[in-house]
Coordinates of N, CA and C in Angstrom, one line a residue:
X1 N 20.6 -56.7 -29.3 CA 20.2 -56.3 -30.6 C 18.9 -57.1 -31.0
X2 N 18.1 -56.6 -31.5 CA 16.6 -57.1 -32.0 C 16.9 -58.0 -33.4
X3 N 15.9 -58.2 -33.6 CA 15.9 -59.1 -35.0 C 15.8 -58.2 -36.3
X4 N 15.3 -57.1 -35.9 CA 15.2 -56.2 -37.4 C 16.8 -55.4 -37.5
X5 N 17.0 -55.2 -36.5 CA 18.6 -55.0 -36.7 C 20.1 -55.7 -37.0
X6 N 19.3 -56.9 -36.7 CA 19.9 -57.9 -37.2 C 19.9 -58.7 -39.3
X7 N 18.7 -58.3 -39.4 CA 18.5 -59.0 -40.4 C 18.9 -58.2 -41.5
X8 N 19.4 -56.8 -41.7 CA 19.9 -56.3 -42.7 C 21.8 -56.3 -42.5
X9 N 22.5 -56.8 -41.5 CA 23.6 -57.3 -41.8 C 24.3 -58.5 -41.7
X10 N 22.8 -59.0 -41.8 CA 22.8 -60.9 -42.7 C 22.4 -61.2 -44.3
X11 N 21.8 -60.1 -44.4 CA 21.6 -60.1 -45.9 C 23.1 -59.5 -46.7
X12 N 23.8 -58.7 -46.1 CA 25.1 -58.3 -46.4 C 26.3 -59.7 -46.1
X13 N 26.1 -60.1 -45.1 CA 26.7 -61.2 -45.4 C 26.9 -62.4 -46.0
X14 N 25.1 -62.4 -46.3 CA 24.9 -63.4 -47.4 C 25.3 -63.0 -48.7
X15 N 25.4 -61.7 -49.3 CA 25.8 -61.4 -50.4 C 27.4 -61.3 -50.8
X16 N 28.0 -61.3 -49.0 CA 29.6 -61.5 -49.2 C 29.6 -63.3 -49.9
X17 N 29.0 -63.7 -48.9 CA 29.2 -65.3 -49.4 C 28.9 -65.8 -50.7
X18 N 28.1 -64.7 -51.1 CA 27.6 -65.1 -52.4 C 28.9 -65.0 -53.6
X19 N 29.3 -63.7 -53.3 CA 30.0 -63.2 -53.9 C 31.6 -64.1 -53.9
X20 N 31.8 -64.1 -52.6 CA 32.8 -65.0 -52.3 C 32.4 -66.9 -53.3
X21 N 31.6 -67.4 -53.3 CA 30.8 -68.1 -54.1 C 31.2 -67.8 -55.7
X22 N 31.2 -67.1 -55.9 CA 31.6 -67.0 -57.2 C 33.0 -67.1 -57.6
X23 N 33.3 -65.7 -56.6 CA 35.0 -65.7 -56.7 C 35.9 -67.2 -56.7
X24 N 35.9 -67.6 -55.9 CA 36.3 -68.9 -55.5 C 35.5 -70.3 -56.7
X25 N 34.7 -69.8 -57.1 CA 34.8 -71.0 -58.3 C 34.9 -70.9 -60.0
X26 N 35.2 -69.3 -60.1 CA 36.0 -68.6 -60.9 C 37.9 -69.1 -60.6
X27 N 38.1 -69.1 -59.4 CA 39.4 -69.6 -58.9 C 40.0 -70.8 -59.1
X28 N 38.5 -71.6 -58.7 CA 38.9 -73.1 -59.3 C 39.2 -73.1 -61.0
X29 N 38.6 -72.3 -61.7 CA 38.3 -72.3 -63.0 C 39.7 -72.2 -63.6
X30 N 40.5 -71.1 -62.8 CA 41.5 -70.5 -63.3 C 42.9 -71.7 -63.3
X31 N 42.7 -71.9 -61.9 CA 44.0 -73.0 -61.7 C 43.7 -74.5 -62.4
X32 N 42.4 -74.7 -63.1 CA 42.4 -76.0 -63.9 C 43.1 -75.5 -65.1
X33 N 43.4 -74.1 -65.6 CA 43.4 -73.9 -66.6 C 45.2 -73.9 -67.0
X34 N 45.7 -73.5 -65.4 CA 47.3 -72.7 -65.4 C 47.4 -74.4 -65.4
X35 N 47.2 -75.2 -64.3 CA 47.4 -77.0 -64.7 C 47.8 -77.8 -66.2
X36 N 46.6 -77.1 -66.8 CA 46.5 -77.7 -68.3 C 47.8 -76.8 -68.7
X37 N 47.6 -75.7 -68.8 CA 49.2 -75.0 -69.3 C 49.8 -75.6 -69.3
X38 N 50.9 -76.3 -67.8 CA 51.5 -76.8 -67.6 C 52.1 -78.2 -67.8
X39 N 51.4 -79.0 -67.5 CA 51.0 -80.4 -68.5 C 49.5 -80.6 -68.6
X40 N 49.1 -81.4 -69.8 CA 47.8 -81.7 -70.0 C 47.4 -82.5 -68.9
X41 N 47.8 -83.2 -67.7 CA 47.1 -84.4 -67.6 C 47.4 -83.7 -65.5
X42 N 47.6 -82.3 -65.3 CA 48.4 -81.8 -64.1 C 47.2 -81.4 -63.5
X43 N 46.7 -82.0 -62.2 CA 46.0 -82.0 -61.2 C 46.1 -80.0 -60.6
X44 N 45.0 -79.5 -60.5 CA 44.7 -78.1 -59.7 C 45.8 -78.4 -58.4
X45 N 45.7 -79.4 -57.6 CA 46.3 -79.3 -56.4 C 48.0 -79.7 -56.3
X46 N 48.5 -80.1 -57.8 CA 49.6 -80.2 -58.3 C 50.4 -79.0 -59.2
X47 N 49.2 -78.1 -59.4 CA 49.9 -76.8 -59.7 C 50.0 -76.0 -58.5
X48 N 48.8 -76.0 -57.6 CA 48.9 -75.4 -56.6 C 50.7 -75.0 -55.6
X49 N 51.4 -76.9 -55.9 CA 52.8 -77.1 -55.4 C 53.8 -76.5 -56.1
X50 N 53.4 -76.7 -57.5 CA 54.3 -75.9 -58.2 C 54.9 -74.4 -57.8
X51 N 53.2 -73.9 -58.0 CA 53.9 -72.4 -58.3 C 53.8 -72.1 -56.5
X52 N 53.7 -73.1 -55.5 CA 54.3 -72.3 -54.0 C 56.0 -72.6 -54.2
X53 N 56.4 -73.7 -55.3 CA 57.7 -74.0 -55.2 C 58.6 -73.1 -55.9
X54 N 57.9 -72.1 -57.3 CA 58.5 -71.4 -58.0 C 58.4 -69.8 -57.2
X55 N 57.4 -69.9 -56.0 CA 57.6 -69.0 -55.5 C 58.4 -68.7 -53.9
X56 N 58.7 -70.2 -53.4 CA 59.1 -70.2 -52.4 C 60.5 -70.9 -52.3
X57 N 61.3 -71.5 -53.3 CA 62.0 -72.1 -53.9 C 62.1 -73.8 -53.2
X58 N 63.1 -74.2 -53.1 CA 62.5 -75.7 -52.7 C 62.8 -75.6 -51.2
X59 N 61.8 -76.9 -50.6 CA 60.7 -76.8 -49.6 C 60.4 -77.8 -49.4
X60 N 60.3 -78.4 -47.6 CA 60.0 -79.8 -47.3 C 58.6 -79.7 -47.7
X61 N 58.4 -81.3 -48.0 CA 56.8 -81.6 -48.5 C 55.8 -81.2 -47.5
X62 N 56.3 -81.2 -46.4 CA 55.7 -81.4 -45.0 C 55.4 -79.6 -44.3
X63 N 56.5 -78.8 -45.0 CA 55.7 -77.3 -45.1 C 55.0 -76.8 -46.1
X64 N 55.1 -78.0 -46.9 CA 54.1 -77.8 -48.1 C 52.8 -77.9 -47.5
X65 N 52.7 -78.8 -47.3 CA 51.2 -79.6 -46.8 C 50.4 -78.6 -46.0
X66 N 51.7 -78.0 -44.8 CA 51.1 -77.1 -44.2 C 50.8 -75.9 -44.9
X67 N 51.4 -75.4 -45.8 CA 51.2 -73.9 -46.4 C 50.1 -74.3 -47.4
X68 N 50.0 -74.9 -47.6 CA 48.7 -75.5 -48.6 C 47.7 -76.0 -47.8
X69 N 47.5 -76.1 -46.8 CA 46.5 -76.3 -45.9 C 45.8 -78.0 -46.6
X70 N 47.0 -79.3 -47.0 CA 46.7 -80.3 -47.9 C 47.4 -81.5 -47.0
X71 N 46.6 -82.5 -46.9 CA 46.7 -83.7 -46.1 C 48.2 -84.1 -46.9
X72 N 48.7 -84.5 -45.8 CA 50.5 -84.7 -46.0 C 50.3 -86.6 -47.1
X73 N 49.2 -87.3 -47.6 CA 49.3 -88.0 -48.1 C 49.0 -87.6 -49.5
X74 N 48.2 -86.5 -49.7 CA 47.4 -86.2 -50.6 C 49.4 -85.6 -51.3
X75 N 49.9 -84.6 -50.6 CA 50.6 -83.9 -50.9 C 51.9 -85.2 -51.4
X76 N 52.3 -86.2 -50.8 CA 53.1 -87.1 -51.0 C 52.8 -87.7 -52.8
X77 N 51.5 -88.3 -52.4 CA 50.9 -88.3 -54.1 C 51.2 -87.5 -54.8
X78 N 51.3 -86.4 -55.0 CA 51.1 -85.3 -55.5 C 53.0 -85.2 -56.2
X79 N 53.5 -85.1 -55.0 CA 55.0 -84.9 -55.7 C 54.9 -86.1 -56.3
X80 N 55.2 -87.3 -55.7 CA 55.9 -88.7 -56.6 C 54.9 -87.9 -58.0
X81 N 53.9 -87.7 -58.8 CA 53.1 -87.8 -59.7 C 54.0 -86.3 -60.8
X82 N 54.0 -85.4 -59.7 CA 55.4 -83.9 -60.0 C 56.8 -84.8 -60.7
X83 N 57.4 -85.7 -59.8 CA 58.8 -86.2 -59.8 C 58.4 -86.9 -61.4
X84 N 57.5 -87.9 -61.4 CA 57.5 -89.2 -62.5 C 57.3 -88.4 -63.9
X85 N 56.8 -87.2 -63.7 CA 56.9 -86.3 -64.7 C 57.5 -85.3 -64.9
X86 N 58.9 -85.4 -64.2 CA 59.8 -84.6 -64.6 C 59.4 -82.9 -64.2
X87 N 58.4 -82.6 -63.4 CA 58.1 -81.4 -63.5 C 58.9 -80.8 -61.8
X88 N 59.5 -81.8 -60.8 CA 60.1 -81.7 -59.9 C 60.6 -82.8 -59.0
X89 N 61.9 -82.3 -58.6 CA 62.9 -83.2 -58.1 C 62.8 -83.2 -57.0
X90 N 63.6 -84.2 -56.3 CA 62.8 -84.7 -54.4 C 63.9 -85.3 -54.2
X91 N 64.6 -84.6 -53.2 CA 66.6 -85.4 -52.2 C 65.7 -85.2 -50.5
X92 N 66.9 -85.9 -50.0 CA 66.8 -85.6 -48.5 C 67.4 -84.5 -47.8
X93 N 66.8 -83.6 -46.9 CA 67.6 -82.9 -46.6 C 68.6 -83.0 -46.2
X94 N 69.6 -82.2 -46.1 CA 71.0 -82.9 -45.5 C 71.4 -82.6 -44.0
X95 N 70.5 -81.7 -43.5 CA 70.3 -81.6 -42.3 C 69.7 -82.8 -41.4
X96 N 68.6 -83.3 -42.1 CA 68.0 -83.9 -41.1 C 67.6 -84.9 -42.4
X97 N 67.8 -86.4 -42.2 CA 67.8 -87.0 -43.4 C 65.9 -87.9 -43.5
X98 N 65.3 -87.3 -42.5 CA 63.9 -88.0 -42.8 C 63.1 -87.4 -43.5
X99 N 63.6 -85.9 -43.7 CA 62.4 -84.8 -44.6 C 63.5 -85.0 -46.3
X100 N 62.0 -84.5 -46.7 CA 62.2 -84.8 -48.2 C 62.0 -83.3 -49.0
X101 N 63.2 -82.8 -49.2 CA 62.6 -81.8 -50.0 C 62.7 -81.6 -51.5
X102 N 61.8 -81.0 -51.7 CA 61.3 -80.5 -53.2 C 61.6 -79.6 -53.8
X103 N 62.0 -79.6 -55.2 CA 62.5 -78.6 -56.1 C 62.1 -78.7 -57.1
X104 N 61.2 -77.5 -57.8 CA 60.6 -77.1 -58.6 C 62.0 -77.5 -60.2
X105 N 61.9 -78.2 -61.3 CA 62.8 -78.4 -62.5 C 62.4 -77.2 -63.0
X106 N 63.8 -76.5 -63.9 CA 63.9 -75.4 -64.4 C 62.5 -75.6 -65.4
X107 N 62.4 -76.4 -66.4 CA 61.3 -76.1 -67.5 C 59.8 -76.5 -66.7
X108 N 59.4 -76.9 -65.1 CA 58.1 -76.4 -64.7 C 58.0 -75.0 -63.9
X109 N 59.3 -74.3 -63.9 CA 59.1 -73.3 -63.7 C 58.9 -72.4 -64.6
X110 N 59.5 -72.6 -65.8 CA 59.3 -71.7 -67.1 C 57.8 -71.9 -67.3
X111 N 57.2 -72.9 -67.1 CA 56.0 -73.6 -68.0 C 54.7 -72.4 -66.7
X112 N 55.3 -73.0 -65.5 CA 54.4 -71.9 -64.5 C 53.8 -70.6 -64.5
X113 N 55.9 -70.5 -64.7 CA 55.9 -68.5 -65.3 C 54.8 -68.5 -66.5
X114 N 54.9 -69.2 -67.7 CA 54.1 -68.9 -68.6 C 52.6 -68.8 -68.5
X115 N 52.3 -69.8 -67.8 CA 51.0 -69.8 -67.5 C 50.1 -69.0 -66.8
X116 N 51.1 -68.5 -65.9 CA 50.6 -67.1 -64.8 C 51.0 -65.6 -65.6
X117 N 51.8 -65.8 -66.5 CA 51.8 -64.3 -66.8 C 50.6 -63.6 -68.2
X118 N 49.7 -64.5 -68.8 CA 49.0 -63.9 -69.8 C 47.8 -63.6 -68.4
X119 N 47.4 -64.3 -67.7 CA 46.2 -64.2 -66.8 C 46.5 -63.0 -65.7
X120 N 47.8 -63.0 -65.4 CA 47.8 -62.1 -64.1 C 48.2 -60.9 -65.6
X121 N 48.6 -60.6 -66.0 CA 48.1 -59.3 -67.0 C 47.2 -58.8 -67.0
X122 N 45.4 -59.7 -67.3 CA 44.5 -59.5 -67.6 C 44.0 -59.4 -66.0
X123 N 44.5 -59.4 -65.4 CA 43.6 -59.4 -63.8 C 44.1 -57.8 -62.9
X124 N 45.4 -57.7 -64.1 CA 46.0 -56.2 -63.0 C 45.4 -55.5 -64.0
X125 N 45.3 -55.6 -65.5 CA 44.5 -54.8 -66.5 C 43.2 -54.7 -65.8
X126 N 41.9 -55.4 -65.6 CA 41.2 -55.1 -64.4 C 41.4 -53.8 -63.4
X127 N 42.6 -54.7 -62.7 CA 42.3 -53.3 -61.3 C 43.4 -52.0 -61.4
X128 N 43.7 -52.3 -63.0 CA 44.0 -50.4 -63.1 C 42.8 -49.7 -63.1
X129 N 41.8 -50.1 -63.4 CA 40.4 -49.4 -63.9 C 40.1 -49.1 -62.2
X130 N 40.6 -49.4 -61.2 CA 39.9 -49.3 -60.4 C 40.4 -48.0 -59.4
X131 N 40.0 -47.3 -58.6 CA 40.7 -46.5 -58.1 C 42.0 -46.7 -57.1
X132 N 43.0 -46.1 -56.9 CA 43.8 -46.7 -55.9 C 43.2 -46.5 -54.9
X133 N 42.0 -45.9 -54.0 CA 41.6 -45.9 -52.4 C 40.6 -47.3 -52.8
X134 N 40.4 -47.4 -53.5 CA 39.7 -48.9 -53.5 C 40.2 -50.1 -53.8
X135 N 41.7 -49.7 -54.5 CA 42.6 -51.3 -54.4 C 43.2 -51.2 -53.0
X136 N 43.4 -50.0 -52.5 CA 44.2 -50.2 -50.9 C 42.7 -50.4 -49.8
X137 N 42.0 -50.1 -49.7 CA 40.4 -50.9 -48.9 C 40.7 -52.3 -49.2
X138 N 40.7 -52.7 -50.4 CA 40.1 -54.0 -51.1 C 41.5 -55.0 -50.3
X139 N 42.3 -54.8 -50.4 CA 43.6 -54.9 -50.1 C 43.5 -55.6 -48.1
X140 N 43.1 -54.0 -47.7 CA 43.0 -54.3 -46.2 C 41.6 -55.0 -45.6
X141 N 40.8 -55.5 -46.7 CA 39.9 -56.2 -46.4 C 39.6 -57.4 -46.0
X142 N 40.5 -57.7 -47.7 CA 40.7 -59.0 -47.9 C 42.0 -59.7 -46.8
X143 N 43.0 -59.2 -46.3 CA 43.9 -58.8 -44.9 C 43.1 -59.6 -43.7
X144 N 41.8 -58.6 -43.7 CA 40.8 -58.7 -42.5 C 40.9 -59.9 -42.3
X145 N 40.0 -60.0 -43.6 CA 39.5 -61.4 -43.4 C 40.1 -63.0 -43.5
X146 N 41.3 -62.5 -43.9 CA 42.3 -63.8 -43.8 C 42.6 -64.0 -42.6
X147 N 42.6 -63.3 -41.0 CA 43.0 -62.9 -39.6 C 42.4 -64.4 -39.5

Protein backbone atom coordinates (compact mmCIF):
# COMPACT_ATOMS: atom_id res chain seq x y z
CA UNK A 1 0.00 0.00 0.00
CA UNK A 2 1.42 3.59 -0.83
CA UNK A 3 1.33 6.40 1.48
CA UNK A 4 -1.67 8.28 -0.20
CA UNK A 5 -3.69 5.27 0.47
CA UNK A 6 -2.70 5.04 3.52
CA UNK A 7 -3.18 8.48 4.86
CA UNK A 8 -6.96 8.83 4.53
CA UNK A 9 -7.50 5.73 6.87
CA UNK A 10 -5.31 7.36 9.51
CA UNK A 11 -7.10 10.37 9.51
CA UNK A 12 -10.30 8.12 10.24
CA UNK A 13 -8.56 6.74 12.91
CA UNK A 14 -7.43 9.62 14.39
CA UNK A 15 -10.93 10.97 14.48
CA UNK A 16 -11.95 7.41 16.23
CA UNK A 17 -9.41 8.43 18.87
CA UNK A 18 -10.50 11.61 19.01
CA UNK A 19 -13.81 10.77 19.51
CA UNK A 20 -13.02 7.91 21.76
CA UNK A 21 -11.05 11.01 23.71
CA UNK A 22 -13.99 12.49 24.51
CA UNK A 23 -16.21 9.66 25.14
CA UNK A 24 -13.98 8.35 27.79
CA UNK A 25 -13.47 11.65 29.64
CA UNK A 26 -17.22 12.31 29.50
CA UNK A 27 -17.05 8.70 31.34
CA UNK A 28 -14.71 9.78 33.78
CA UNK A 29 -17.09 12.73 34.39
CA UNK A 30 -19.97 10.49 34.88
CA UNK A 31 -18.57 7.99 37.47
CA UNK A 32 -17.14 11.03 39.68
CA UNK A 33 -20.58 12.04 39.72
CA UNK A 34 -22.51 8.31 40.45
CA UNK A 35 -19.35 8.37 43.43
CA UNK A 36 -20.54 11.57 44.88
CA UNK A 37 -24.19 10.13 44.74
CA UNK A 38 -23.16 7.57 46.67
CA UNK A 39 -21.08 8.98 49.37
CA UNK A 40 -19.52 12.44 49.20
CA UNK A 41 -16.08 11.59 49.85
CA UNK A 42 -16.29 7.83 47.28
CA UNK A 43 -13.33 7.44 45.05
CA UNK A 44 -14.40 6.77 40.87
CA UNK A 45 -12.45 3.42 41.32
CA UNK A 46 -14.60 2.68 44.47
CA UNK A 47 -17.76 3.00 42.72
CA UNK A 48 -16.43 1.24 39.90
CA UNK A 49 -16.40 -2.03 42.84
CA UNK A 50 -19.58 -1.25 43.90
CA UNK A 51 -21.70 -1.33 41.08
CA UNK A 52 -19.52 -4.72 39.51
CA UNK A 53 -20.68 -5.92 43.12
CA UNK A 54 -24.46 -4.84 42.79
CA UNK A 55 -24.16 -6.36 39.48
CA UNK A 56 -22.25 -9.42 40.00
CA UNK A 57 -23.31 -10.10 43.53
CA UNK A 58 -20.48 -10.78 46.03
CA UNK A 59 -17.09 -11.63 44.71
CA UNK A 60 -13.45 -12.44 45.62
CA UNK A 61 -11.42 -9.06 45.68
CA UNK A 62 -8.95 -10.92 43.58
CA UNK A 63 -11.69 -11.40 40.59
CA UNK A 64 -12.38 -8.03 41.22
CA UNK A 65 -9.06 -6.79 40.46
CA UNK A 66 -9.12 -8.89 37.52
CA UNK A 67 -12.57 -7.78 36.12
CA UNK A 68 -11.56 -4.29 36.75
CA UNK A 69 -8.42 -4.54 35.15
CA UNK A 70 -7.10 -2.80 38.96
CA UNK A 71 -3.77 -3.61 40.82
CA UNK A 72 -4.84 -6.15 43.55
CA UNK A 73 -3.36 -3.34 46.19
CA UNK A 74 -5.07 -0.53 44.78
CA UNK A 75 -8.31 -2.81 44.98
CA UNK A 76 -7.51 -4.03 48.71
CA UNK A 77 -7.43 -0.16 49.57
CA UNK A 78 -10.31 0.29 48.06
CA UNK A 79 -12.51 -2.29 49.92
CA UNK A 80 -11.02 -1.75 53.58
CA UNK A 81 -12.06 2.27 52.59
CA UNK A 82 -15.95 0.41 51.08
CA UNK A 83 -15.91 -1.82 54.57
CA UNK A 84 -14.95 1.43 57.16
CA UNK A 85 -17.78 2.99 55.56
CA UNK A 86 -20.25 0.76 55.83
CA UNK A 87 -20.88 0.70 52.05
CA UNK A 88 -19.55 -3.26 52.04
CA UNK A 89 -18.89 -6.24 53.95
CA UNK A 90 -15.63 -8.62 53.56
CA UNK A 91 -15.80 -12.70 55.26
CA UNK A 92 -13.56 -15.44 54.08
CA UNK A 93 -14.64 -17.71 51.77
CA UNK A 94 -15.62 -20.89 53.22
CA UNK A 95 -14.23 -22.84 50.62
CA UNK A 96 -10.96 -21.77 50.58
CA UNK A 97 -10.17 -19.65 53.71
CA UNK A 98 -7.27 -17.18 52.09
CA UNK A 99 -9.74 -15.37 49.60
CA UNK A 100 -11.69 -12.64 50.84
CA UNK A 101 -14.95 -12.00 49.56
CA UNK A 102 -17.01 -8.96 49.16
CA UNK A 103 -20.53 -7.97 49.53
CA UNK A 104 -22.08 -5.08 48.36
CA UNK A 105 -24.53 -3.66 51.97
CA UNK A 106 -28.16 -3.42 51.07
CA UNK A 107 -28.23 0.64 51.45
CA UNK A 108 -24.88 0.88 48.85
CA UNK A 109 -26.78 -0.90 46.70
CA UNK A 110 -29.90 1.15 46.87
CA UNK A 111 -27.65 4.34 46.90
CA UNK A 112 -25.96 2.65 43.38
CA UNK A 113 -29.37 1.79 41.94
CA UNK A 114 -30.12 5.43 42.60
CA UNK A 115 -27.46 6.87 41.09
CA UNK A 116 -27.42 4.84 37.90
CA UNK A 117 -31.02 5.09 37.23
CA UNK A 118 -31.73 9.17 36.53
CA UNK A 119 -28.38 8.97 34.07
CA UNK A 120 -28.97 5.68 32.34
CA UNK A 121 -32.65 7.09 31.57
CA UNK A 122 -31.18 10.12 29.96
CA UNK A 123 -28.60 7.96 27.91
CA UNK A 124 -31.33 5.30 26.61
CA UNK A 125 -33.50 8.68 26.05
CA UNK A 126 -30.57 9.50 23.64
CA UNK A 127 -30.47 6.24 21.78
CA UNK A 128 -34.24 6.05 21.20
CA UNK A 129 -33.63 8.96 18.81
CA UNK A 130 -31.42 6.81 17.09
CA UNK A 131 -32.35 4.23 14.56
CA UNK A 132 -32.44 0.50 15.52
CA UNK A 133 -29.83 -0.55 12.37
CA UNK A 134 -27.59 1.89 14.05
CA UNK A 135 -27.92 0.89 17.74
CA UNK A 136 -27.37 -2.82 16.43
CA UNK A 137 -23.98 -1.59 14.12
CA UNK A 138 -23.08 0.59 17.11
CA UNK A 139 -23.53 -2.46 19.26
CA UNK A 140 -21.32 -4.88 16.98
CA UNK A 141 -18.76 -2.32 16.78
CA UNK A 142 -18.14 -1.49 19.92
CA UNK A 143 -18.12 -5.76 20.29
CA UNK A 144 -15.31 -5.42 17.65
CA UNK A 145 -13.41 -3.47 19.26
CA UNK A 146 -13.40 -4.83 22.68
CA UNK A 147 -11.88 -8.45 20.80
Amino acid sequence: MNSTAIAPIDSAIADVEDAMAVLFTRAGATWRDFAACVHPELQPAGYKILSALVRLGPTSSGALADLLFTDKSVMSRQVRWLQANGLVESHQDPGDGRVRVVAVTTDACSRVEHARSDNMEMFRDQLRQWPREDLSRFADMIERLGE
